[in-house]
Structure formats: C-alpha cells, structure tokens
mmCIF file of C-alpha atoms in Angstrom:
data_model
loop_
_atom_site.group_PDB
_atom_site.id
_atom_site.type_symbol
_atom_site.label_atom_id
_atom_site.label_comp_id
_atom_site.label_asym_id
_atom_site.label_seq_id
_atom_site.Cartn_x
_atom_site.Cartn_y
_atom_site.Cartn_z
ATOM 1 C CA MET A 1 13.057 86.876 213.701
ATOM 2 C CA GLU A 2 11.263 83.884 215.172
ATOM 3 C CA LEU A 3 7.907 85.608 214.729
ATOM 4 C CA SER A 4 8.667 86.499 211.106
ATOM 5 C CA ARG A 5 9.550 82.885 210.302
ATOM 6 C CA ARG A 6 6.406 81.557 211.972
ATOM 7 C CA LEU A 7 4.235 84.023 210.067
ATOM 8 C CA ASN A 8 6.218 83.656 206.854
ATOM 9 C CA LEU A 9 6.771 87.424 206.790
ATOM 10 C CA GLU A 10 9.786 89.615 206.550
ATOM 11 C CA SER A 11 11.136 91.160 209.753
ATOM 12 C CA ARG A 12 10.430 94.672 208.402
ATOM 13 C CA GLN A 13 6.795 93.760 207.868
ATOM 14 C CA VAL A 14 6.471 92.573 211.476
ATOM 15 C CA LYS A 15 8.159 95.721 212.745
ATOM 16 C CA PHE A 16 5.891 98.005 210.709
ATOM 17 C CA TRP A 17 2.804 96.099 211.887
ATOM 18 C CA PHE A 18 3.657 96.748 215.531
ATOM 19 C CA GLN A 19 4.401 100.411 214.809
ATOM 20 C CA ASN A 20 1.091 100.832 213.030
ATOM 21 C CA ARG A 21 -0.689 99.080 215.860
ATOM 22 C CA ARG A 22 0.805 101.433 218.472
ATOM 23 C CA THR A 23 -0.096 104.460 216.356
ATOM 24 C CA GLN A 24 -3.648 103.205 215.949
ATOM 25 C CA MET A 25 -4.084 102.633 219.717
ATOM 26 C CA LYS A 26 -2.649 106.067 220.512
ATOM 27 C CA THR A 27 -5.061 107.691 218.057
ATOM 28 C CA GLN A 28 -8.023 105.853 219.590
ATOM 29 C CA ILE A 29 -7.038 106.947 223.102
ATOM 30 C CA GLU A 30 -6.660 110.565 222.018
ATOM 31 C CA ARG A 31 -10.078 110.463 220.338
ATOM 32 C CA HIS A 32 -11.612 109.079 223.521
ATOM 33 C CA GLU A 33 -9.956 111.784 225.676
ATOM 34 C CA ASN A 34 -11.112 114.487 223.254
ATOM 35 C CA ALA A 35 -14.656 113.175 223.478
ATOM 36 C CA LEU A 36 -14.526 113.329 227.282
ATOM 37 C CA LEU A 37 -13.156 116.894 227.181
ATOM 38 C CA ARG A 38 -15.915 117.952 224.788
ATOM 39 C CA GLN A 39 -18.517 116.547 227.143
ATOM 40 C CA GLU A 40 -16.953 118.373 230.104
ATOM 41 C CA ASN A 41 -16.821 121.572 228.079
ATOM 42 C CA ASP A 42 -20.475 121.267 227.116
ATOM 43 C CA LYS A 43 -21.357 120.642 230.761
ATOM 44 C CA LEU A 44 -19.491 123.759 231.891
ATOM 45 C CA ARG A 45 -21.136 125.844 229.183
ATOM 46 C CA THR A 46 -24.551 124.643 230.329
ATOM 47 C CA GLU A 47 -23.770 125.516 233.964
ATOM 48 C CA ASN A 48 -22.452 128.912 232.902
ATOM 49 C CA MET A 49 -25.603 129.670 230.954
ATOM 50 C CA THR A 50 -27.723 128.556 233.909
ATOM 51 C CA ILE A 51 -25.844 130.846 236.268
ATOM 52 C CA ARG A 52 -26.143 133.775 233.832
ATOM 53 C CA GLU A 53 -29.897 133.258 233.579
ATOM 54 C CA ALA A 54 -30.153 133.100 237.383
ATOM 55 C CA MET A 55 -28.210 136.350 237.691
ATOM 56 C CA ARG A 56 -30.484 138.100 235.171
ATOM 57 C CA SER A 57 -33.592 137.256 237.163
ATOM 58 C CA PRO A 58 -32.598 136.591 240.790
ATOM 59 C CA THR A 59 -35.216 135.383 243.220
ATOM 60 C CA CYS A 60 -35.373 135.615 247.001
ATOM 61 C CA GLY A 61 -34.783 132.309 248.756
ATOM 62 C CA ASN A 62 -37.251 133.186 251.540
ATOM 63 C CA CYS A 63 -40.255 134.663 249.747
ATOM 64 C CA GLY A 64 -39.624 133.553 246.165
ATOM 65 C CA GLY A 65 -40.028 137.074 244.857
ATOM 66 C CA ALA A 66 -37.698 138.933 242.591
ATOM 67 C CA ALA A 67 -34.505 140.176 244.165
ATOM 68 C CA VAL A 68 -32.552 143.001 242.585
ATOM 69 C CA LEU A 69 -28.837 142.923 243.220
ATOM 70 C CA GLY A 70 -27.304 146.376 243.483
ATOM 71 C CA GLU A 71 -24.239 147.280 241.550
ATOM 72 C CA VAL A 72 -21.107 147.010 243.706
ATOM 73 C CA SER A 73 -18.439 149.450 242.636
ATOM 74 C CA LEU A 74 -14.805 148.487 242.370
ATOM 75 C CA GLU A 75 -13.930 150.983 245.104
ATOM 76 C CA GLU A 76 -16.450 149.393 247.475
ATOM 77 C CA GLN A 77 -14.977 145.956 246.787
ATOM 78 C CA HIS A 78 -11.515 147.264 247.637
ATOM 79 C CA LEU A 79 -12.861 148.832 250.823
ATOM 80 C CA ARG A 80 -14.439 145.548 251.875
ATOM 81 C CA ILE A 81 -11.175 143.698 251.253
ATOM 82 C CA GLU A 82 -9.245 146.327 253.216
ATOM 83 C CA ASN A 83 -11.807 146.149 256.038
ATOM 84 C CA SER A 84 -11.375 142.383 256.271
ATOM 85 C CA ARG A 85 -7.596 142.754 256.358
ATOM 86 C CA LEU A 86 -7.783 145.376 259.112
ATOM 87 C CA LYS A 87 -10.077 143.147 261.181
ATOM 88 C CA ASP A 88 -7.558 140.313 260.966
ATOM 89 C CA GLU A 89 -4.747 142.679 261.967
ATOM 90 C CA LEU A 90 -6.842 143.989 264.855
ATOM 91 C CA ASP A 91 -7.348 140.440 266.131
ATOM 92 C CA ARG A 92 -3.593 139.783 265.967
ATOM 93 C CA VAL A 93 -2.755 143.010 267.818
ATOM 94 C CA CYS A 94 -5.356 142.312 270.515
ATOM 95 C CA ALA A 95 -3.973 138.799 270.965
ATOM 96 C CA LEU A 96 -0.455 140.219 271.307
ATOM 97 C CA ALA A 97 -1.587 142.921 273.743
ATOM 98 C CA GLY A 98 -3.516 140.365 275.779
ATOM 99 C CA LYS A 99 -0.407 138.191 276.052
ATOM 100 C CA PHE A 100 1.646 141.178 277.193
ATOM 101 C CA LEU A 101 -0.889 142.358 279.751
ATOM 102 C CA GLY A 102 -1.815 138.949 281.073
ATOM 103 C CA ARG A 103 -5.531 139.422 280.446
ATOM 104 C CA PRO A 104 -7.775 139.332 277.354
ATOM 105 C CA VAL A 105 -8.265 142.526 275.373
ATOM 106 C CA SER A 106 -11.537 142.988 273.550
ATOM 107 C CA ALA A 107 -11.317 144.245 269.987
ATOM 108 C CA ILE A 108 -14.769 145.887 270.218
ATOM 109 C CA SER A 109 -14.634 147.339 273.722
ATOM 110 C CA SER A 110 -14.887 150.874 272.349
ATOM 111 C CA PRO A 111 -14.797 152.652 268.979
ATOM 112 C CA LEU A 112 -11.286 153.829 269.834
ATOM 113 C CA SER A 113 -9.952 150.491 270.996
ATOM 114 C CA LEU A 114 -7.108 150.505 268.474
ATOM 115 C CA PRO A 115 -5.016 153.539 267.575
ATOM 116 C CA SER A 116 -4.176 154.234 263.951
ATOM 117 C CA SER A 117 -0.495 153.776 264.713
ATOM 118 C CA LEU A 118 -1.090 150.147 265.611
ATOM 119 C CA CYS A 119 -3.309 149.563 262.589
ATOM 120 C CA SER A 120 -0.540 150.744 260.293
ATOM 121 C CA GLY A 121 1.699 147.888 261.474
ATOM 122 C CA LEU A 122 5.313 147.357 260.553
ATOM 123 C CA ASP A 123 4.924 144.860 257.730
ATOM 124 C CA LEU A 124 8.210 144.417 255.935
ATOM 125 C CA ALA A 125 8.692 142.661 252.640
ATOM 126 C CA VAL A 126 11.836 140.709 251.820
ATOM 127 C CA GLY A 127 12.925 141.819 248.357
ATOM 128 C CA SER A 128 13.967 139.089 245.954
ATOM 129 C CA ASN A 129 17.057 140.980 244.847
ATOM 130 C CA ASN A 130 17.519 144.084 246.923
ATOM 131 C CA GLY A 131 16.752 142.571 250.288
ATOM 132 C CA PHE A 132 15.694 144.592 253.295
ATOM 133 C CA MET A 133 17.315 147.833 252.121
ATOM 134 C CA GLY A 134 16.033 147.507 248.539
ATOM 135 C CA MET A 135 13.149 149.129 246.736
ATOM 136 C CA GLY A 136 11.009 146.018 247.213
ATOM 137 C CA MET A 137 10.268 147.170 250.750
ATOM 138 C CA GLN A 138 6.699 148.056 251.589
ATOM 139 C CA SER A 139 6.108 151.500 252.993
ATOM 140 C CA ILE A 140 6.739 152.014 256.691
ATOM 141 C CA PRO A 141 4.708 154.594 258.648
ATOM 142 C CA ASP A 142 6.555 157.855 259.151
ATOM 143 C CA LEU A 143 7.730 158.652 262.670
ATOM 144 C CA MET A 144 7.462 162.378 262.157
ATOM 145 C CA VAL A 145 6.715 164.732 265.020
ATOM 146 C CA GLY A 146 3.003 164.747 265.686
ATOM 147 C CA GLY A 147 2.497 161.558 263.729
ATOM 148 C CA SER A 148 2.287 157.989 264.954
ATOM 149 C CA ALA A 149 5.478 158.151 266.956
ATOM 150 C CA ALA A 150 3.620 158.709 270.186
ATOM 151 C CA MET A 151 2.100 155.215 269.853
ATOM 152 C CA ARG A 152 -0.481 156.020 272.512
ATOM 153 C CA LEU A 153 -2.385 152.968 273.634
ATOM 154 C CA PRO A 154 -6.010 153.337 274.655
ATOM 155 C CA THR A 155 -6.930 153.309 278.285
ATOM 156 C CA GLY A 156 -8.758 150.055 277.743
ATOM 157 C CA ILE A 157 -5.523 148.030 277.597
ATOM 158 C CA MET A 158 -3.493 149.986 280.061
ATOM 159 C CA GLY A 159 -2.913 148.569 283.499
ATOM 160 C CA GLY A 160 -1.717 145.311 284.900
ATOM 161 C CA GLY A 161 0.907 145.865 287.550
ATOM 162 C CA LEU A 162 4.426 144.541 287.228
ATOM 163 C CA ASP A 163 6.548 144.469 290.386
ATOM 164 C CA ASP A 164 10.029 145.311 289.135
ATOM 165 C CA GLY A 165 11.724 145.167 292.517
ATOM 166 C CA LEU A 166 14.130 147.950 291.600
ATOM 167 C CA GLY A 167 13.307 150.523 294.178
ATOM 168 C CA GLY A 168 13.723 148.219 297.150
ATOM 169 C CA GLU A 169 10.033 148.518 298.027
ATOM 170 C CA GLY A 170 8.713 147.116 294.785
ATOM 171 C CA VAL A 171 7.187 149.636 292.397
ATOM 172 C CA ALA A 172 4.076 148.664 290.441
ATOM 173 C CA ILE A 173 4.852 149.225 286.774
ATOM 174 C CA ASP A 174 2.176 149.557 284.119
ATOM 175 C CA ARG A 175 2.649 146.839 281.495
ATOM 176 C CA GLY A 176 0.819 149.065 279.041
ATOM 177 C CA ALA A 177 3.488 151.750 279.435
ATOM 178 C CA LEU A 178 6.232 149.210 278.693
ATOM 179 C CA LEU A 179 4.322 147.924 275.674
ATOM 180 C CA GLU A 180 3.848 151.460 274.422
ATOM 181 C CA LEU A 181 7.553 152.173 274.827
ATOM 182 C CA GLY A 182 8.554 148.946 273.057
ATOM 183 C CA LEU A 183 6.256 149.568 270.073
ATOM 184 C CA ALA A 184 7.484 153.138 269.658
ATOM 185 C CA ALA A 185 11.118 152.027 269.870
ATOM 186 C CA MET A 186 10.520 149.233 267.347
ATOM 187 C CA GLU A 187 8.941 151.632 264.897
ATOM 188 C CA GLU A 188 11.833 154.086 265.173
ATOM 189 C CA LEU A 189 14.453 151.340 264.772
ATOM 190 C CA VAL A 190 12.831 150.033 261.588
ATOM 191 C CA LYS A 191 12.674 153.544 260.197
ATOM 192 C CA VAL A 192 16.282 154.535 260.912
ATOM 193 C CA THR A 193 17.605 151.300 259.393
ATOM 194 C CA GLN A 194 15.878 152.142 256.099
ATOM 195 C CA VAL A 195 16.821 155.776 255.692
ATOM 196 C CA ASP A 196 20.263 156.636 254.296
ATOM 197 C CA ASP A 197 21.594 160.088 253.433
ATOM 198 C CA PRO A 198 21.145 162.669 254.938
ATOM 199 C CA LEU A 199 20.221 160.831 258.147
ATOM 200 C CA TRP A 200 23.328 158.628 258.057
ATOM 201 C CA GLN A 201 26.735 159.830 256.917
ATOM 202 C CA PRO A 202 29.882 157.713 256.407
ATOM 203 C CA SER A 203 32.704 158.275 258.866
ATOM 204 C CA LEU A 204 36.211 157.559 257.627
ATOM 205 C CA ASP A 205 37.651 157.736 261.141
ATOM 206 C CA ILE A 206 35.789 154.759 262.578
ATOM 207 C CA GLY A 207 34.663 153.002 259.396
ATOM 208 C CA LEU A 208 30.979 153.181 260.357
ATOM 209 C CA GLU A 209 28.012 155.335 259.486
ATOM 210 C CA THR A 210 27.255 158.051 262.029
ATOM 211 C CA LEU A 211 23.935 159.733 262.723
ATOM 212 C CA ASN A 212 23.234 163.274 261.612
ATOM 213 C CA PHE A 213 21.651 164.503 264.836
ATOM 214 C CA ASP A 214 20.234 167.692 263.309
ATOM 215 C CA GLU A 215 18.355 165.649 260.721
ATOM 216 C CA TYR A 216 17.336 163.133 263.387
ATOM 217 C CA ARG A 217 15.826 165.813 265.621
ATOM 218 C CA ARG A 218 13.897 167.268 262.691
ATOM 219 C CA ALA A 219 12.514 163.936 261.501
ATOM 220 C CA PHE A 220 11.827 161.942 264.663
ATOM 221 C CA ALA A 221 9.963 162.424 267.893
ATOM 222 C CA ARG A 222 12.059 161.568 270.941
ATOM 223 C CA VAL A 223 10.850 158.299 272.432
ATOM 224 C CA LEU A 224 12.515 158.990 275.807
ATOM 225 C CA GLY A 225 11.910 162.727 275.909
ATOM 226 C CA PRO A 226 14.601 165.435 276.205
ATOM 227 C CA SER A 227 18.175 164.553 277.035
ATOM 228 C CA PRO A 228 19.321 165.020 280.658
ATOM 229 C CA ALA A 229 21.627 167.934 281.358
ATOM 230 C CA GLY A 230 25.241 167.173 280.561
ATOM 231 C CA TYR A 231 24.425 164.168 278.386
ATOM 232 C CA VAL A 232 25.759 163.799 274.854
ATOM 233 C CA SER A 233 24.620 161.441 272.123
ATOM 234 C CA GLU A 234 26.394 158.904 269.958
ATOM 235 C CA ALA A 235 24.880 156.758 267.215
ATOM 236 C CA THR A 236 26.384 154.427 264.616
ATOM 237 C CA ARG A 237 25.090 152.000 262.015
ATOM 238 C CA GLU A 238 26.782 149.080 260.282
ATOM 239 C CA VAL A 239 25.695 146.302 257.932
ATOM 240 C CA GLY A 240 27.371 142.900 257.990
ATOM 241 C CA ILE A 241 26.947 139.187 257.288
ATOM 242 C CA ALA A 242 26.606 136.639 260.101
ATOM 243 C CA ILE A 243 27.387 132.962 259.485
ATOM 244 C CA ILE A 244 24.143 131.878 261.135
ATOM 245 C CA ASN A 245 20.469 131.900 260.214
ATOM 246 C CA SER A 246 18.059 134.481 261.536
ATOM 247 C CA VAL A 247 16.197 132.217 263.986
ATOM 248 C CA ASP A 248 19.350 131.000 265.726
ATOM 249 C CA LEU A 249 20.753 134.508 265.924
ATOM 250 C CA VAL A 250 17.512 135.868 267.398
ATOM 251 C CA ASN A 251 17.414 133.091 270.000
ATOM 252 C CA SER A 252 21.008 133.897 271.005
ATOM 253 C CA LEU A 253 20.328 137.612 271.353
ATOM 254 C CA MET A 254 17.228 136.997 273.470
ATOM 255 C CA ASN A 255 19.237 134.848 275.896
ATOM 256 C CA GLU A 256 21.363 137.032 278.186
ATOM 257 C CA ALA A 257 24.040 134.359 278.747
ATOM 258 C CA ARG A 258 24.550 133.659 275.055
ATOM 259 C CA TRP A 259 24.384 137.380 274.288
ATOM 260 C CA SER A 260 27.219 138.019 276.748
ATOM 261 C CA GLU A 261 29.259 135.202 275.199
ATOM 262 C CA MET A 262 28.784 136.656 271.717
ATOM 263 C CA PHE A 263 30.076 140.097 272.792
ATOM 264 C CA PRO A 264 32.500 139.444 275.681
ATOM 265 C CA CYS A 265 34.453 142.658 275.062
ATOM 266 C CA VAL A 266 31.337 144.835 275.254
ATOM 267 C CA VAL A 267 28.928 143.101 277.635
ATOM 268 C CA ALA A 268 30.585 142.740 281.015
ATOM 269 C CA ARG A 269 27.478 141.406 282.748
ATOM 270 C CA ALA A 270 23.857 140.847 281.771
ATOM 271 C CA SER A 271 20.727 139.549 283.453
ATOM 272 C CA THR A 272 17.048 139.226 282.686
ATOM 273 C CA MET A 273 14.948 140.898 285.344
ATOM 274 C CA GLU A 274 11.484 140.058 284.093
ATOM 275 C CA ILE A 275 10.076 138.121 281.106
ATOM 276 C CA ILE A 276 6.896 139.972 280.217
ATOM 277 C CA SER A 277 6.179 137.762 277.202
ATOM 278 C CA SER A 278 8.058 134.742 275.909
ATOM 279 C CA GLY A 279 6.696 135.085 272.377
ATOM 280 C CA MET A 280 3.824 133.724 270.332
ATOM 281 C CA GLY A 281 3.336 130.514 268.412
ATOM 282 C CA GLY A 282 6.397 128.871 269.897
ATOM 283 C CA THR A 283 8.699 131.536 268.446
ATOM 284 C CA ARG A 284 10.467 134.609 269.770
ATOM 285 C CA SER A 285 8.156 136.935 267.861
ATOM 286 C CA GLY A 286 6.422 139.166 270.396
ATOM 287 C CA SER A 287 8.938 138.356 273.117
ATOM 288 C CA ILE A 288 9.527 141.259 275.455
ATOM 289 C CA GLN A 289 11.701 141.279 278.552
ATOM 290 C CA LEU A 290 13.306 143.635 281.039
ATOM 291 C CA MET A 291 17.082 143.354 281.170
ATOM 292 C CA ARG A 292 20.014 144.911 282.950
ATOM 293 C CA ALA A 293 23.513 145.021 281.526
ATOM 294 C CA GLU A 294 26.932 146.490 282.225
ATOM 295 C CA LEU A 295 28.527 147.702 279.025
ATOM 296 C CA GLN A 296 32.261 148.264 278.954
ATOM 297 C CA VAL A 297 35.175 149.543 276.947
ATOM 298 C CA LEU A 298 38.430 147.697 277.551
ATOM 299 C CA SER A 299 40.125 150.677 279.141
ATOM 300 C CA PRO A 300 40.447 151.745 282.799
ATOM 301 C CA LEU A 301 39.777 155.332 281.711
ATOM 302 C CA VAL A 302 36.220 154.622 280.581
ATOM 303 C CA PRO A 303 33.636 153.906 283.288
ATOM 304 C CA ILE A 304 31.208 151.028 282.945
ATOM 305 C CA ARG A 305 27.806 151.906 281.561
ATOM 306 C CA GLU A 306 24.999 150.284 283.532
ATOM 307 C CA VAL A 307 21.679 150.273 281.677
ATOM 308 C CA THR A 308 18.245 148.891 282.447
ATOM 309 C CA PHE A 309 16.383 148.390 279.213
ATOM 310 C CA LEU A 310 13.501 146.726 277.452
ATOM 311 C CA ARG A 311 14.343 144.181 274.742
ATOM 312 C CA PHE A 312 11.550 143.603 272.258
ATOM 313 C CA CYS A 313 11.697 141.027 269.448
ATOM 314 C CA LYS A 314 9.316 140.915 266.482
ATOM 315 C CA GLN A 315 9.166 138.873 263.292
ATOM 316 C CA HIS A 316 8.061 141.163 260.460
ATOM 317 C CA ALA A 317 8.103 138.574 257.682
ATOM 318 C CA ASP A 318 9.392 135.107 256.902
ATOM 319 C CA GLY A 319 13.124 135.271 257.588
ATOM 320 C CA LEU A 320 12.992 138.919 258.673
ATOM 321 C CA TRP A 321 13.339 139.830 262.371
ATOM 322 C CA ALA A 322 13.915 142.977 264.413
ATOM 323 C CA ILE A 323 15.212 143.291 267.984
ATOM 324 C CA VAL A 324 15.143 146.661 269.710
ATOM 325 C CA ASP A 325 16.610 147.818 273.044
ATOM 326 C CA VAL A 326 15.430 150.960 274.814
ATOM 327 C CA SER A 327 16.116 152.242 278.335
ATOM 328 C CA VAL A 328 13.227 152.148 280.794
ATOM 329 C CA ASP A 329 14.589 154.184 283.707
ATOM 330 C CA GLY A 330 12.054 156.899 282.986
ATOM 331 C CA VAL A 331 9.245 154.324 283.277
ATOM 332 C CA LEU A 332 10.512 152.250 286.202
ATOM 333 C CA ARG A 333 11.926 155.143 288.233
ATOM 334 C CA PRO A 334 10.416 158.351 286.882
ATOM 335 C CA ASP A 335 11.413 160.436 289.931
ATOM 336 C CA SER A 336 14.939 159.132 290.417
ATOM 337 C CA GLY A 337 16.573 161.160 287.659
ATOM 338 C CA THR A 338 19.533 159.988 285.652
ATOM 339 C CA GLY A 339 22.507 160.507 287.884
ATOM 340 C CA ALA A 340 25.934 159.050 287.510
ATOM 341 C CA GLY A 341 25.113 156.072 289.717
ATOM 342 C CA PRO A 342 27.600 154.165 291.892
ATOM 343 C CA ALA A 343 31.315 154.894 291.858
ATOM 344 C CA GLY A 344 32.990 153.549 288.750
ATOM 345 C CA TYR A 345 29.753 153.674 286.741
ATOM 346 C CA MET A 346 28.657 156.232 284.190
ATOM 347 C CA GLY A 347 25.171 157.583 283.654
ATOM 348 C CA CYS A 348 23.861 156.219 280.355
ATOM 349 C CA ARG A 349 20.612 155.430 278.582
ATOM 350 C CA LEU A 350 19.850 153.570 275.375
ATOM 351 C CA LEU A 351 17.680 155.226 272.771
ATOM 352 C CA PRO A 352 16.050 152.817 270.292
ATOM 353 C CA SER A 353 18.942 150.554 269.315
ATOM 354 C CA GLY A 354 19.150 147.055 267.954
ATOM 355 C CA CYS A 355 19.330 145.081 264.764
ATOM 356 C CA ILE A 356 17.403 143.946 261.718
ATOM 357 C CA VAL A 357 18.187 140.335 260.777
ATOM 358 C CA GLU A 358 17.332 139.047 257.309
ATOM 359 C CA ASP A 359 17.906 135.515 256.029
ATOM 360 C CA MET A 360 19.949 135.072 252.873
ATOM 361 C CA GLN A 361 19.735 132.296 250.290
ATOM 362 C CA ASN A 362 23.076 130.823 251.321
ATOM 363 C CA GLY A 363 21.915 130.183 254.896
ATOM 364 C CA TYR A 364 23.681 133.212 256.343
ATOM 365 C CA ALA A 365 21.982 136.305 257.750
ATOM 366 C CA LYS A 366 22.333 139.955 256.811
ATOM 367 C CA VAL A 367 22.450 142.099 259.946
ATOM 368 C CA THR A 368 21.879 145.852 260.090
ATOM 369 C CA TRP A 369 22.926 147.060 263.552
ATOM 370 C CA VAL A 370 22.184 150.457 265.063
ATOM 371 C CA VAL A 371 23.569 151.690 268.404
ATOM 372 C CA HIS A 372 22.110 154.955 269.713
ATOM 373 C CA ALA A 373 22.953 156.016 273.265
ATOM 374 C CA GLU A 374 23.305 159.047 275.520
ATOM 375 C CA TYR A 375 25.854 159.276 278.313
ATOM 376 C CA ASP A 376 27.196 161.677 280.913
ATOM 377 C CA GLU A 377 30.108 163.409 279.242
ATOM 378 C CA ALA A 378 31.554 164.569 282.574
ATOM 379 C CA ALA A 379 32.283 160.936 283.553
ATOM 380 C CA VAL A 380 34.491 160.292 280.502
ATOM 381 C CA HIS A 381 38.241 160.868 280.651
ATOM 382 C CA GLU A 382 39.486 163.730 278.511
ATOM 383 C CA LEU A 383 41.473 161.311 276.340
ATOM 384 C CA TYR A 384 38.161 159.925 275.069
#
C-alpha cells in the first residue's frame, strides 16, 4: 500500500508488476540454461563423431600404422566376464585356504590348483519376497554321487600339522583334511535346507519334518562314509523365527559358553579344542573350530552323547549365514573305531547338521535348523 501511494498506482498494478518481473526473470534463466545445454549437447556430438571416425580408421600408437580391430563376439565377451569373475573367486578361495592352513596358497601353482567344486561356490541370494527358501535363490551345485560332493582339495594345499592332543601322544592332523570335511559338510547342509518333498516329510507325531533316508541315500554322497555296525540314523528339520539379528546369533553359536546357555536342556557341556580360523575381515565368516560337546536328553534312561565335531561358519550373502557341525572322529582317530565310549556315554556322530540364518526386515532372523545324527541303538533303553 505504501509503495502504491508513493508511485501513485493502484495496489493491483504494483502486484502485477512484481509478478511480471518474476516471470520475466524465470524465462531469462531458463533461456540461459537451455543455451548451456545446447552447447554441451553440441560438444558431446562432436566428441562422438570424433570417436566414430577414430574407430573407422584406427592407428597403432607405436608405429602409427593402421590397426584393424577384430570383431569380438558376444559369447567371447561373456566368457571374458566369466573368466574375470572366476579369477576373483579363485583369489578369495586361496586367501581363505591360506588362512586355514597357516601358510600362503598360490593360485597359479599348478593347472589343477583349484577343483571345480570350489569354483562353483555356494553363493546364495536373499529373495526380496520369498527369502532363503523362495524361487529367488541362485542355483546350488548338486551333491549327487560322483559329483562335487567329494570336495577333493589338491595336494598343493594339503598339509600343515595340527596337534589335537586327543590320543594322549598328540596326533598330527592334516588341516587340509579338516577343511575338505568342512566344505563338503557345508555344501550338503545348504542343499538339504533347500530341498523339500520327497527328501523331507512332515511328521505329525513330533511336529517336525523328518528325513526320507531312502531318498537321501540316492541323492547324496556320504560325507563320513558308511554307518558303523549297529548305528541308526535320525534327522529332523524345522524353520522358526529368532528375536535376534543374524550377526548376534552367529556370534552366540560360535561361542561354546553362550551356545550352552542358549540350549541348557540339550548341551550339558561344551568346549572349544582348537580354533583353526577365527574368520576373515573381522567377522565370523570363514571361522572354523574343533569342538567337543556332551549332548543330553533330560532322562536317566538315555545316555549322554559325547561328540567331537568341526563347526564351520560361512557368510553366503549380506544377512545370510550358515553354520555346520560334522563329526571328525574319523579324521582325528581313524583307527579307533566308533565304540560306545566310557560308561554312561553313547556312541554317536554328527552328520552335516546346523542352521541357515537369514535376516528379516523387522530385525529378527529366520532360522532353518537341521539335525542329522547316527547313534548306537544298543545303548538306548527300550522305552525310547
């Protein structure tokens, strides 16, 4: 109002003048920006034409003569990309093997320095909707008989003694054999957690899924070899939700004291005998350790199961972990057999067992747990 009186104009005229002024300035700015964009576009077109001309008549940088670039097929480009990916995976596996064995492992020591079973890897994808058990999962190598289940490591990375102190005199154990066993067990665990019917069948009696042993024997190679005489098998699978994230749960399971506290009715006693690897990159991924545990059922009629096993932890993807347990008596004491052990104890061995832990969006973790064991049936009371 004051400005309109000083200029002897109506207030509407002053208002329209300011509006027109703003519109005029906005138009000028847009014109200036358009001019700059046209210049940038012309510059890019000129560079593009220059590059096209250079590609039509390439010259050698050393001699100045004409250089003819051969046509590279799409298949060859894919092969080069795949080759680069495999080289990166080879470097990661060699770094992991070197950490396990305590000495560096060369990736080019021999043409057969890496078996195909290790190259295949166990890369798992976390599905956006279906999760670990959904169709978004990448393919996992089959553990069929005669396939990659043997997980044979080359002689170049075998060796490196480990004094387990079990036999009283100290038996030198090959770290490569333990690594081979852990990798084979991990591969089997990942496979059995993915497959449903007919491998797993629901059991109304116990409320869990039980293993179809006929299908299992047809589909999988036995990591620990044939069952001892008089031993019977039991295997169950269950999926549940844990009110904890995957990293914290993995750290608890890899610590024998916290593991015992989490399952006080099952784990009577646990100890870590040897830490072969504490993990890579400050995480538990790649952690492998020898453990001994006494597993119990809260009944005086069921003997305690004493097992010596290898616990191997691996992170397959962001928020996706796997922990596998497998007995190592056949590796640590190959000539001792699998007897019933001390009085009050029952002969038992763990086949690849463990869990797959997957983070959920709400901060909880989805856990798929598999328990697969063999035990001496003669030591169990007839009521069980």
